[in-house]
PDB file of C-alpha atoms in Angstrom:
ATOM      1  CA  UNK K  40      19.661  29.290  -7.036  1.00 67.00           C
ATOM      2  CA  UNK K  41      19.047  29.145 -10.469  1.00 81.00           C
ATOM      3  CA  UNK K  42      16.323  31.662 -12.128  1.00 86.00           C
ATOM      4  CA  UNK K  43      12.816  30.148 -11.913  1.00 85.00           C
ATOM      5  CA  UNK K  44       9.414  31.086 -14.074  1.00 89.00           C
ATOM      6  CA  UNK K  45       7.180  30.450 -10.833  1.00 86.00           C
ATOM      7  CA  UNK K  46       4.432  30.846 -13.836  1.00 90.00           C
ATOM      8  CA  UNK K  47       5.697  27.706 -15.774  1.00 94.00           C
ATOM      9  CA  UNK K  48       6.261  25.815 -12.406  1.00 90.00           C
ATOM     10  CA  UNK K  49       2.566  26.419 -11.352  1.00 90.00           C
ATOM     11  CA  UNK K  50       1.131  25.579 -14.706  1.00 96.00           C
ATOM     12  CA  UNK K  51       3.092  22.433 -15.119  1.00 96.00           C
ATOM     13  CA  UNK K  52       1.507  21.505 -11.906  1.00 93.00           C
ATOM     14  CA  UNK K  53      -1.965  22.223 -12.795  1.00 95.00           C
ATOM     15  CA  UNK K  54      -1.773  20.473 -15.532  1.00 97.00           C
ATOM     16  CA  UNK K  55      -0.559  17.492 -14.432  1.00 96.00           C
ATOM     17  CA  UNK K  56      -3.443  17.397 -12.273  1.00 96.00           C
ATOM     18  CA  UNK K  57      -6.145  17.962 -14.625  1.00 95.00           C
ATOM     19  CA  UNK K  58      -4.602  15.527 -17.640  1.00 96.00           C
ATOM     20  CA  UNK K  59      -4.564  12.622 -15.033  1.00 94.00           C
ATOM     21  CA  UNK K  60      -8.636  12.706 -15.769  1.00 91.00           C
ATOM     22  CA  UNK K  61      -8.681  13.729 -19.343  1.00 89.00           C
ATOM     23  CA  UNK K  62      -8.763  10.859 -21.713  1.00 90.00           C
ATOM     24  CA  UNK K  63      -6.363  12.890 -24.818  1.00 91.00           C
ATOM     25  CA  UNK K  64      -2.949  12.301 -26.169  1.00 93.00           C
ATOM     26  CA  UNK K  65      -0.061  13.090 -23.570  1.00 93.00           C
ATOM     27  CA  UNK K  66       2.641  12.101 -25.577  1.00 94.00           C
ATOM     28  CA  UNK K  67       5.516  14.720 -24.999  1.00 94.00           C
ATOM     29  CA  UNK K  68       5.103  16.718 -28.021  1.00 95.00           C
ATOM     30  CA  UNK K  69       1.470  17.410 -27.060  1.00 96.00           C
ATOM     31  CA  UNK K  70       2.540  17.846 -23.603  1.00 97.00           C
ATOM     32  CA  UNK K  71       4.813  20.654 -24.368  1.00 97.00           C
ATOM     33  CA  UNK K  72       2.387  22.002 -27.128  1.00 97.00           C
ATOM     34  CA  UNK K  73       0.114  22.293 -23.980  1.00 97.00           C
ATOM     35  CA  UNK K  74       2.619  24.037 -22.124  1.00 98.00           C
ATOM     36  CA  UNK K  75       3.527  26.172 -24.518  1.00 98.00           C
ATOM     37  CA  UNK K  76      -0.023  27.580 -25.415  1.00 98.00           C
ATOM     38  CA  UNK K  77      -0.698  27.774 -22.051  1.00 98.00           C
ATOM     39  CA  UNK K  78       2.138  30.016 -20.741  1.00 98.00           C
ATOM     40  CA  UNK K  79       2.154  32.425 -23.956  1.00 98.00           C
ATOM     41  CA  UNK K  80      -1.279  32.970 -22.205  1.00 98.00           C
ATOM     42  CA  UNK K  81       0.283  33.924 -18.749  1.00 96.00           C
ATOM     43  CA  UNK K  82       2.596  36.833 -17.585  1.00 92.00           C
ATOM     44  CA  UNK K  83       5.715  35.095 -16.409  1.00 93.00           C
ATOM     45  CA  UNK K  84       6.921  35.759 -13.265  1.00 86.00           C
ATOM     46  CA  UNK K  85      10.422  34.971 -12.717  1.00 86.00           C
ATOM     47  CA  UNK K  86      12.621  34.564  -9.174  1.00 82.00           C
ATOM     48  CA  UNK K  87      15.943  33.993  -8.156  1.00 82.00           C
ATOM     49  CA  UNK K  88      16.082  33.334  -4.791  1.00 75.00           C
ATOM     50  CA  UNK K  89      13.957  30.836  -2.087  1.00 73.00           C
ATOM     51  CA  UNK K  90      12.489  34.062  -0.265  1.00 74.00           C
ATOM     52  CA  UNK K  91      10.985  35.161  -3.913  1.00 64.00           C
ATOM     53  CA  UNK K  92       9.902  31.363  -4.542  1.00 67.00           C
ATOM     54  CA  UNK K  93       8.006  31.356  -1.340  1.00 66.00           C
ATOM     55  CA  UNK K  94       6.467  34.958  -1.991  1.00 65.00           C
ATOM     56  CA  UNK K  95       5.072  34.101  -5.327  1.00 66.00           C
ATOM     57  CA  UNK K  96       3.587  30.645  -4.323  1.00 67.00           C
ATOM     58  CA  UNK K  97       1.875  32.263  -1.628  1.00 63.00           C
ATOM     59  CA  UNK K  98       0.721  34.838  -4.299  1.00 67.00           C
ATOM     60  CA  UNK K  99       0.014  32.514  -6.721  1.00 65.00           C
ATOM     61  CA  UNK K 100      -2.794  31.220  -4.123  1.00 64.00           C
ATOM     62  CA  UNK K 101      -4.830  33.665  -4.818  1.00 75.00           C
ATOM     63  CA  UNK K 102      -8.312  32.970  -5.950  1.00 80.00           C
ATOM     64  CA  UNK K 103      -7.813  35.192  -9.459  1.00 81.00           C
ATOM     65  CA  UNK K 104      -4.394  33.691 -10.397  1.00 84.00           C
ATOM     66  CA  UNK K 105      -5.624  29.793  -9.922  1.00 87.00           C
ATOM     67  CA  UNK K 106      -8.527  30.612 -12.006  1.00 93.00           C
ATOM     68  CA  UNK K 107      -6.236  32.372 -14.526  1.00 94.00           C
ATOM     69  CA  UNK K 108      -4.056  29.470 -14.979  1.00 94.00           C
ATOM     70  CA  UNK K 109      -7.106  27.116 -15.013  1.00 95.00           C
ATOM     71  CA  UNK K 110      -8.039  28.868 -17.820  1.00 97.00           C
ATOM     72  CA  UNK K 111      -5.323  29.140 -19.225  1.00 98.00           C
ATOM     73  CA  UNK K 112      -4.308  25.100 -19.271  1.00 97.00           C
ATOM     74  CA  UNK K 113      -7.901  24.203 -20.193  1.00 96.00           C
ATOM     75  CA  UNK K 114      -7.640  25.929 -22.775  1.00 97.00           C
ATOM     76  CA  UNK K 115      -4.160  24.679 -24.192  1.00 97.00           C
ATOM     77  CA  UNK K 116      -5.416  21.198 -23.393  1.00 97.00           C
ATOM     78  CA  UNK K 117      -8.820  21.689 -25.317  1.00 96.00           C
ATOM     79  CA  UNK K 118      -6.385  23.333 -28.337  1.00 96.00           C
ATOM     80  CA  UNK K 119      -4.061  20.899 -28.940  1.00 96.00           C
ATOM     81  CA  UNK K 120      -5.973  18.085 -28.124  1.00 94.00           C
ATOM     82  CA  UNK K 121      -8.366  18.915 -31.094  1.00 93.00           C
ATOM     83  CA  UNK K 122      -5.451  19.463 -33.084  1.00 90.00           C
ATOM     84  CA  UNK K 123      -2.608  17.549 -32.763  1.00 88.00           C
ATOM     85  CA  UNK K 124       0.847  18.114 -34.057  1.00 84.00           C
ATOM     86  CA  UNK K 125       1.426  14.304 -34.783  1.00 82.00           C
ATOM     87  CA  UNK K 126      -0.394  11.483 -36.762  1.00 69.00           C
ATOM     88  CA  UNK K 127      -3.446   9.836 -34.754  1.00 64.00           C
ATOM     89  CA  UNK K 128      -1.238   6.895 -34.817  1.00 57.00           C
ATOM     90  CA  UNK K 129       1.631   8.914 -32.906  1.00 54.00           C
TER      91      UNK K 129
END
């Protein structure tokens, strides 16, 4: 198994869900401008095996760390979305 940022996987996931209902640009750049901003926001927390994948999804569940990364990608989506790294035209 390969080393994993359970942070970034969790975050990616989030946001997914909450740009499905957001009406801004989700081109790739701004995508990974979201990302970005979002996980220099969050400790990472990286695993290497399927036992420590498990143990920090389960972790993850709690109620602080899924308003933490809430946060977190609200906030990156709010950022970048007011200021774009592309033309409006992009």
């Amino acid at each position: 198994m390969a080393l994993i940022n359970m942070t970034e996987v969790l975050v990616r996931q989030r946001m997914n869900d909450l740009l499905k209902d957001m009406s801004c640009c989700k081109c790739d750049k701004c995508y990974l401008d979201m990302l970005a901003f979002a996980l220099n926001l969050l400790k990472p927390q990286y695993v290497n095996s399927h036992e420590g994948e498990l143990y920090s999804k389960l972790a993850s569940s709690s109620t602080q760390k899924s308003v933490d990364i809430d946060i977190a990608v609200v906030k990156a989506i709010n950022t970048v979305s007011r200021s774009p790294h592309h033309t409006a035209s992009h």
